[in-house]
Amino acid sequence: MAVYCKDGKTIKSKKSKQCEVLAAAIDPDKKMVALTFDDGPGRYTKQIVNCLKKNNAKATFFVIGSQIDSYKSSLKAASEIGCDIGNHTDTHPEMTKLSEEEIKNQISRTDKKVKKVTGKTPTLVRPPYGSVNGKVAQAVGKPMILWSIDTRDWQTRNKEKTVNAVMENVKDGDIILMHDIYKPTKEAACTLIVQLKRKGYQLVTVSELAKYRGYKLTKGKVYHSLQKR
Ligand code: ZN
């Protein structure tokens, strides 16, 4: 049960009775959503991380292994503010067309690269193109996170359209798909972080959303949203 201070932005600590900005102060009774960014890390990742940090918000980055070497510090920064780093394969293939061994290699190569930079092995996978079948589910061996709101930011490359795609449809438990490799998406993300918070949404990672909405994420299972059940 969160007790908010007069400013509505900070929370009263039980121990010290003082107003503190607590990163872990997620109120399960309040609305929450997960912003997710695919195909990075890229040239706009760090700016998105800065917007998140400034607003005490978090997101999930589903990264491509082959991108990591060029943007190590961005990836590290995202992890350091408490964002989830998920696995989006090494070279972004359509995994349904690969052999089981190739799928396993795609996942393990990116796992290793992320671990090397952040110290943590990704627990979640987003299959490129949302393309999944039984073979993929078996070979990936981790929960697979799809989305409930597709901003189509890669197609429109338009800040307003990306913002509207979210604000006109958002509800508690949504998983929102964006790509942190486009400038309009970076601009949209920074606007969305502020607007969603203003509407009472907490911006949490996919793992946090699952935890607070009572889901135990299971290996090989596909999730589109994590709404209260
Ligand atoms: Zn992708």
mmCIF file of C-alpha atoms and ligand atoms in Angstrom:
data_model
loop_
_atom_site.group_PDB
_atom_site.id
_atom_site.type_symbol
_atom_site.label_atom_id
_atom_site.label_comp_id
_atom_site.label_asym_id
_atom_site.label_seq_id
_atom_site.Cartn_x
_atom_site.Cartn_y
_atom_site.Cartn_z
ATOM 1 C CA MET A 1 0.000 0.000 0.000
ATOM 2 C CA ALA A 2 1.728 3.144 -1.149
ATOM 3 C CA VAL A 3 1.450 6.398 0.740
ATOM 4 C CA TYR A 4 2.164 9.337 -1.507
ATOM 5 C CA CYS A 5 3.606 12.626 -0.458
ATOM 6 C CA LYS A 6 1.929 15.935 -1.219
ATOM 7 C CA ASP A 7 3.599 16.246 -4.597
ATOM 8 C CA GLY A 8 2.059 12.940 -5.719
ATOM 9 C CA LYS A 9 5.363 11.890 -7.225
ATOM 10 C CA THR A 10 7.233 10.619 -4.226
ATOM 11 C CA ILE A 11 6.310 8.017 -1.701
ATOM 12 C CA LYS A 12 6.426 8.138 2.085
ATOM 13 C CA SER A 13 8.969 5.689 3.390
ATOM 14 C CA LYS A 14 7.645 3.578 6.269
ATOM 15 C CA LYS A 15 10.988 3.549 8.028
ATOM 16 C CA SER A 16 12.165 7.131 7.790
ATOM 17 C CA LYS A 17 8.711 8.746 7.319
ATOM 18 C CA GLN A 18 10.374 10.911 4.718
ATOM 19 C CA CYS A 19 9.382 11.545 1.143
ATOM 20 C CA GLU A 20 11.565 9.553 -1.185
ATOM 21 C CA VAL A 21 11.672 8.766 -4.861
ATOM 22 C CA LEU A 22 11.657 5.009 -4.815
ATOM 23 C CA ALA A 23 12.387 3.134 -8.012
ATOM 24 C CA ALA A 24 10.794 0.041 -6.550
ATOM 25 C CA ALA A 25 7.647 1.832 -5.470
ATOM 26 C CA ILE A 26 5.233 0.020 -7.748
ATOM 27 C CA ASP A 27 1.651 0.149 -6.543
ATOM 28 C CA PRO A 28 -0.173 -3.006 -7.698
ATOM 29 C CA ASP A 29 -3.498 -1.206 -7.304
ATOM 30 C CA LYS A 30 -2.558 1.375 -9.905
ATOM 31 C CA LYS A 31 -2.565 0.923 -13.675
ATOM 32 C CA MET A 32 0.651 -0.267 -15.312
ATOM 33 C CA VAL A 33 1.972 -0.951 -18.816
ATOM 34 C CA ALA A 34 5.187 -2.200 -20.377
ATOM 35 C CA LEU A 35 6.852 -0.203 -23.122
ATOM 36 C CA THR A 36 9.041 -2.499 -25.233
ATOM 37 C CA PHE A 37 11.680 -1.518 -27.766
ATOM 38 C CA ASP A 38 12.951 -3.928 -30.430
ATOM 39 C CA ASP A 39 15.884 -4.105 -32.842
ATOM 40 C CA GLY A 40 18.388 -2.071 -30.823
ATOM 41 C CA PRO A 41 20.513 -1.164 -29.152
ATOM 42 C CA GLY A 42 20.896 1.684 -31.617
ATOM 43 C CA ARG A 43 21.687 5.345 -31.950
ATOM 44 C CA TYR A 44 18.547 6.501 -30.097
ATOM 45 C CA THR A 45 18.597 3.978 -27.263
ATOM 46 C CA LYS A 46 20.545 6.164 -24.872
ATOM 47 C CA GLN A 47 18.197 9.117 -25.295
ATOM 48 C CA ILE A 48 15.216 6.885 -24.550
ATOM 49 C CA VAL A 49 17.023 5.591 -21.467
ATOM 50 C CA ASN A 50 17.599 9.192 -20.363
ATOM 51 C CA CYS A 51 13.883 9.998 -20.738
ATOM 52 C CA LEU A 52 12.995 6.907 -18.714
ATOM 53 C CA LYS A 53 15.500 7.776 -16.025
ATOM 54 C CA LYS A 54 14.319 11.372 -15.771
ATOM 55 C CA ASN A 55 10.763 10.144 -15.191
ATOM 56 C CA ASN A 56 11.647 7.287 -12.865
ATOM 57 C CA ALA A 57 10.216 4.881 -15.447
ATOM 58 C CA LYS A 58 11.363 1.572 -16.891
ATOM 59 C CA ALA A 59 10.982 -0.306 -20.147
ATOM 60 C CA THR A 60 12.068 -3.541 -21.773
ATOM 61 C CA PHE A 61 14.607 -3.608 -24.598
ATOM 62 C CA PHE A 62 14.577 -6.684 -26.846
ATOM 63 C CA VAL A 63 18.017 -6.444 -28.349
ATOM 64 C CA ILE A 64 19.672 -7.934 -31.421
ATOM 65 C CA GLY A 65 23.003 -9.546 -30.572
ATOM 66 C CA SER A 66 24.803 -8.263 -33.670
ATOM 67 C CA GLN A 67 23.979 -4.659 -32.616
ATOM 68 C CA ILE A 68 25.488 -4.903 -29.167
ATOM 69 C CA ASP A 69 29.168 -4.303 -29.937
ATOM 70 C CA SER A 70 28.440 -0.859 -31.413
ATOM 71 C CA TYR A 71 26.205 0.292 -28.534
ATOM 72 C CA LYS A 72 27.559 -1.365 -25.404
ATOM 73 C CA SER A 73 27.280 1.735 -23.214
ATOM 74 C CA SER A 74 23.629 2.282 -24.182
ATOM 75 C CA LEU A 75 22.790 -1.295 -23.306
ATOM 76 C CA LYS A 76 24.631 -1.003 -20.009
ATOM 77 C CA ALA A 77 22.831 2.254 -19.193
ATOM 78 C CA ALA A 78 19.431 0.647 -19.830
ATOM 79 C CA SER A 79 20.266 -2.262 -17.577
ATOM 80 C CA GLU A 80 21.629 0.003 -14.864
ATOM 81 C CA ILE A 81 18.378 1.940 -14.477
ATOM 82 C CA GLY A 82 16.521 -1.341 -14.004
ATOM 83 C CA CYS A 83 15.213 -1.969 -17.504
ATOM 84 C CA ASP A 84 14.710 -5.565 -18.640
ATOM 85 C CA ILE A 85 17.044 -6.619 -21.430
ATOM 86 C CA GLY A 86 15.343 -9.291 -23.513
ATOM 87 C CA ASN A 87 16.675 -11.426 -26.354
ATOM 88 C CA HIS A 88 15.593 -10.630 -29.942
ATOM 89 C CA THR A 89 18.023 -13.156 -31.534
ATOM 90 C CA ASP A 90 21.476 -12.493 -32.937
ATOM 91 C CA THR A 91 20.723 -11.586 -36.568
ATOM 92 C CA HIS A 92 16.905 -11.183 -36.633
ATOM 93 C CA PRO A 93 15.919 -14.232 -38.708
ATOM 94 C CA GLU A 94 12.410 -15.631 -39.014
ATOM 95 C CA MET A 95 12.979 -18.483 -36.582
ATOM 96 C CA THR A 96 10.214 -20.712 -37.974
ATOM 97 C CA LYS A 97 12.470 -21.192 -41.018
ATOM 98 C CA LEU A 98 15.513 -22.288 -38.994
ATOM 99 C CA SER A 99 16.551 -25.669 -37.643
ATOM 100 C CA GLU A 100 16.320 -26.311 -33.932
ATOM 101 C CA GLU A 101 20.079 -26.003 -33.636
ATOM 102 C CA GLU A 102 20.150 -22.690 -35.509
ATOM 103 C CA ILE A 103 17.415 -21.320 -33.242
ATOM 104 C CA LYS A 104 19.348 -22.349 -30.143
ATOM 105 C CA ASN A 105 22.479 -20.665 -31.513
ATOM 106 C CA GLN A 106 20.584 -17.442 -32.242
ATOM 107 C CA ILE A 107 19.373 -17.301 -28.638
ATOM 108 C CA SER A 108 22.569 -18.380 -26.904
ATOM 109 C CA ARG A 109 24.822 -16.015 -28.869
ATOM 110 C CA THR A 110 22.726 -13.015 -27.799
ATOM 111 C CA ASP A 111 22.420 -14.311 -24.230
ATOM 112 C CA LYS A 112 26.210 -14.368 -23.988
ATOM 113 C CA LYS A 113 26.674 -10.910 -25.500
ATOM 114 C CA VAL A 114 24.102 -9.360 -23.147
ATOM 115 C CA LYS A 115 25.596 -11.127 -20.126
ATOM 116 C CA LYS A 116 29.040 -9.829 -21.015
ATOM 117 C CA VAL A 117 27.852 -6.204 -21.025
ATOM 118 C CA THR A 118 25.191 -6.177 -18.284
ATOM 119 C CA GLY A 119 26.191 -9.108 -16.099
ATOM 120 C CA LYS A 120 22.713 -10.600 -16.540
ATOM 121 C CA THR A 121 21.417 -13.284 -18.883
ATOM 122 C CA PRO A 122 18.121 -12.372 -20.596
ATOM 123 C CA THR A 123 15.132 -14.325 -19.304
ATOM 124 C CA LEU A 124 12.679 -13.261 -22.023
ATOM 125 C CA VAL A 125 12.648 -13.623 -25.807
ATOM 126 C CA ARG A 126 10.811 -11.692 -28.472
ATOM 127 C CA PRO A 127 10.797 -13.696 -31.695
ATOM 128 C CA PRO A 128 11.456 -11.490 -34.765
ATOM 129 C CA TYR A 129 8.211 -10.719 -36.679
ATOM 130 C CA GLY A 130 6.328 -12.396 -33.815
ATOM 131 C CA SER A 131 6.914 -15.579 -35.769
ATOM 132 C CA VAL A 132 6.478 -18.647 -33.565
ATOM 133 C CA ASN A 133 5.631 -22.330 -33.973
ATOM 134 C CA GLY A 134 6.052 -25.458 -31.857
ATOM 135 C CA LYS A 135 9.648 -25.972 -32.961
ATOM 136 C CA VAL A 136 10.573 -22.379 -32.069
ATOM 137 C CA ALA A 137 8.844 -22.622 -28.682
ATOM 138 C CA GLN A 138 10.730 -25.815 -27.881
ATOM 139 C CA ALA A 139 14.148 -24.557 -29.036
ATOM 140 C CA VAL A 140 13.915 -21.057 -27.492
ATOM 141 C CA GLY A 141 13.261 -22.470 -24.031
ATOM 142 C CA LYS A 142 12.234 -19.123 -22.494
ATOM 143 C CA PRO A 143 8.940 -17.219 -22.241
ATOM 144 C CA MET A 144 8.150 -15.429 -25.519
ATOM 145 C CA ILE A 145 6.752 -11.924 -25.236
ATOM 146 C CA LEU A 146 4.670 -10.545 -28.097
ATOM 147 C CA TRP A 147 2.503 -7.417 -27.763
ATOM 148 C CA SER A 148 -1.049 -6.086 -27.407
ATOM 149 C CA ILE A 149 -0.423 -2.648 -28.963
ATOM 150 C CA ASP A 150 1.545 -2.469 -32.200
ATOM 151 C CA THR A 151 2.432 1.180 -32.834
ATOM 152 C CA ARG A 152 3.625 0.342 -36.402
ATOM 153 C CA ASP A 153 6.306 2.968 -35.787
ATOM 154 C CA TRP A 154 8.653 1.270 -38.278
ATOM 155 C CA GLN A 155 6.076 1.891 -40.998
ATOM 156 C CA THR A 156 4.739 5.367 -40.177
ATOM 157 C CA ARG A 157 8.027 6.850 -38.885
ATOM 158 C CA ASN A 158 5.845 9.584 -37.420
ATOM 159 C CA LYS A 159 5.931 10.834 -33.849
ATOM 160 C CA GLU A 160 2.255 11.864 -33.598
ATOM 161 C CA LYS A 161 0.967 8.615 -35.107
ATOM 162 C CA THR A 162 3.113 6.589 -32.739
ATOM 163 C CA VAL A 163 1.929 8.568 -29.712
ATOM 164 C CA ASN A 164 -1.713 8.290 -30.814
ATOM 165 C CA ALA A 165 -1.479 4.553 -31.474
ATOM 166 C CA VAL A 166 -0.705 4.173 -27.786
ATOM 167 C CA MET A 167 -2.790 6.885 -26.136
ATOM 168 C CA GLU A 168 -5.988 5.966 -28.036
ATOM 169 C CA ASN A 169 -5.787 2.290 -27.112
ATOM 170 C CA VAL A 170 -3.845 1.859 -23.910
ATOM 171 C CA LYS A 171 -5.209 -0.097 -20.966
ATOM 172 C CA ASP A 172 -3.801 -1.741 -17.878
ATOM 173 C CA GLY A 173 -1.545 -4.717 -18.609
ATOM 174 C CA ASP A 174 -0.719 -3.771 -22.186
ATOM 175 C CA ILE A 175 2.605 -4.610 -23.805
ATOM 176 C CA ILE A 176 3.472 -1.880 -26.299
ATOM 177 C CA LEU A 177 5.684 -2.564 -29.333
ATOM 178 C CA MET A 178 8.109 0.091 -30.602
ATOM 179 C CA HIS A 179 11.587 0.149 -32.155
ATOM 180 C CA ASP A 180 14.405 2.205 -30.657
ATOM 181 C CA ILE A 181 16.186 2.635 -33.981
ATOM 182 C CA TYR A 182 14.054 5.455 -35.405
ATOM 183 C CA LYS A 183 14.237 9.124 -34.479
ATOM 184 C CA PRO A 184 10.428 9.674 -34.494
ATOM 185 C CA THR A 185 10.109 6.709 -32.139
ATOM 186 C CA LYS A 186 12.610 8.245 -29.743
ATOM 187 C CA GLU A 187 10.605 11.475 -29.765
ATOM 188 C CA ALA A 188 7.325 9.587 -29.360
ATOM 189 C CA ALA A 189 8.747 7.535 -26.497
ATOM 190 C CA CYS A 190 9.811 10.600 -24.530
ATOM 191 C CA THR A 191 6.338 12.126 -24.998
ATOM 192 C CA LEU A 192 4.587 8.859 -24.150
ATOM 193 C CA ILE A 193 6.539 8.383 -20.943
ATOM 194 C CA VAL A 194 5.225 11.732 -19.686
ATOM 195 C CA GLN A 195 1.655 11.344 -21.021
ATOM 196 C CA LEU A 196 1.192 7.810 -19.713
ATOM 197 C CA LYS A 197 2.428 8.793 -16.279
ATOM 198 C CA ARG A 198 0.069 11.764 -16.304
ATOM 199 C CA LYS A 199 -2.817 9.344 -17.041
ATOM 200 C CA GLY A 200 -1.853 7.325 -13.982
ATOM 201 C CA TYR A 201 0.108 4.541 -15.634
ATOM 202 C CA GLN A 202 3.203 3.130 -14.038
ATOM 203 C CA LEU A 203 5.831 2.266 -16.634
ATOM 204 C CA VAL A 204 7.260 -1.079 -15.651
ATOM 205 C CA THR A 205 9.317 -3.848 -17.210
ATOM 206 C CA VAL A 206 7.667 -6.958 -18.647
ATOM 207 C CA SER A 207 8.958 -8.973 -15.659
ATOM 208 C CA GLU A 208 7.461 -6.488 -13.212
ATOM 209 C CA LEU A 209 4.163 -6.425 -15.101
ATOM 210 C CA ALA A 210 4.013 -10.231 -14.935
ATOM 211 C CA LYS A 211 4.845 -10.221 -11.252
ATOM 212 C CA TYR A 212 2.291 -7.596 -10.249
ATOM 213 C CA ARG A 213 -0.456 -9.046 -12.445
ATOM 214 C CA GLY A 214 0.058 -12.542 -11.083
ATOM 215 C CA TYR A 215 1.635 -14.364 -14.025
ATOM 216 C CA LYS A 216 4.369 -16.941 -13.696
ATOM 217 C CA LEU A 217 6.036 -16.653 -17.096
ATOM 218 C CA THR A 218 6.579 -20.139 -18.508
ATOM 219 C CA LYS A 219 9.240 -21.456 -20.912
ATOM 220 C CA GLY A 220 8.043 -21.768 -24.496
ATOM 221 C CA LYS A 221 4.746 -19.982 -23.837
ATOM 222 C CA VAL A 222 3.617 -16.904 -25.794
ATOM 223 C CA TYR A 223 2.247 -13.796 -24.031
ATOM 224 C CA HIS A 224 0.504 -10.904 -25.790
ATOM 225 C CA SER A 225 -0.500 -8.922 -22.740
ATOM 226 C CA LEU A 226 -0.435 -9.340 -18.986
ATOM 227 C CA GLN A 227 -3.838 -8.139 -17.882
ATOM 228 C CA LYS A 228 -5.271 -8.698 -14.450
ATOM 229 C CA ARG A 229 -7.106 -12.032 -14.389
HETATM 230 ZN ZN ZN B 1 12.557 -6.998 -34.670
#
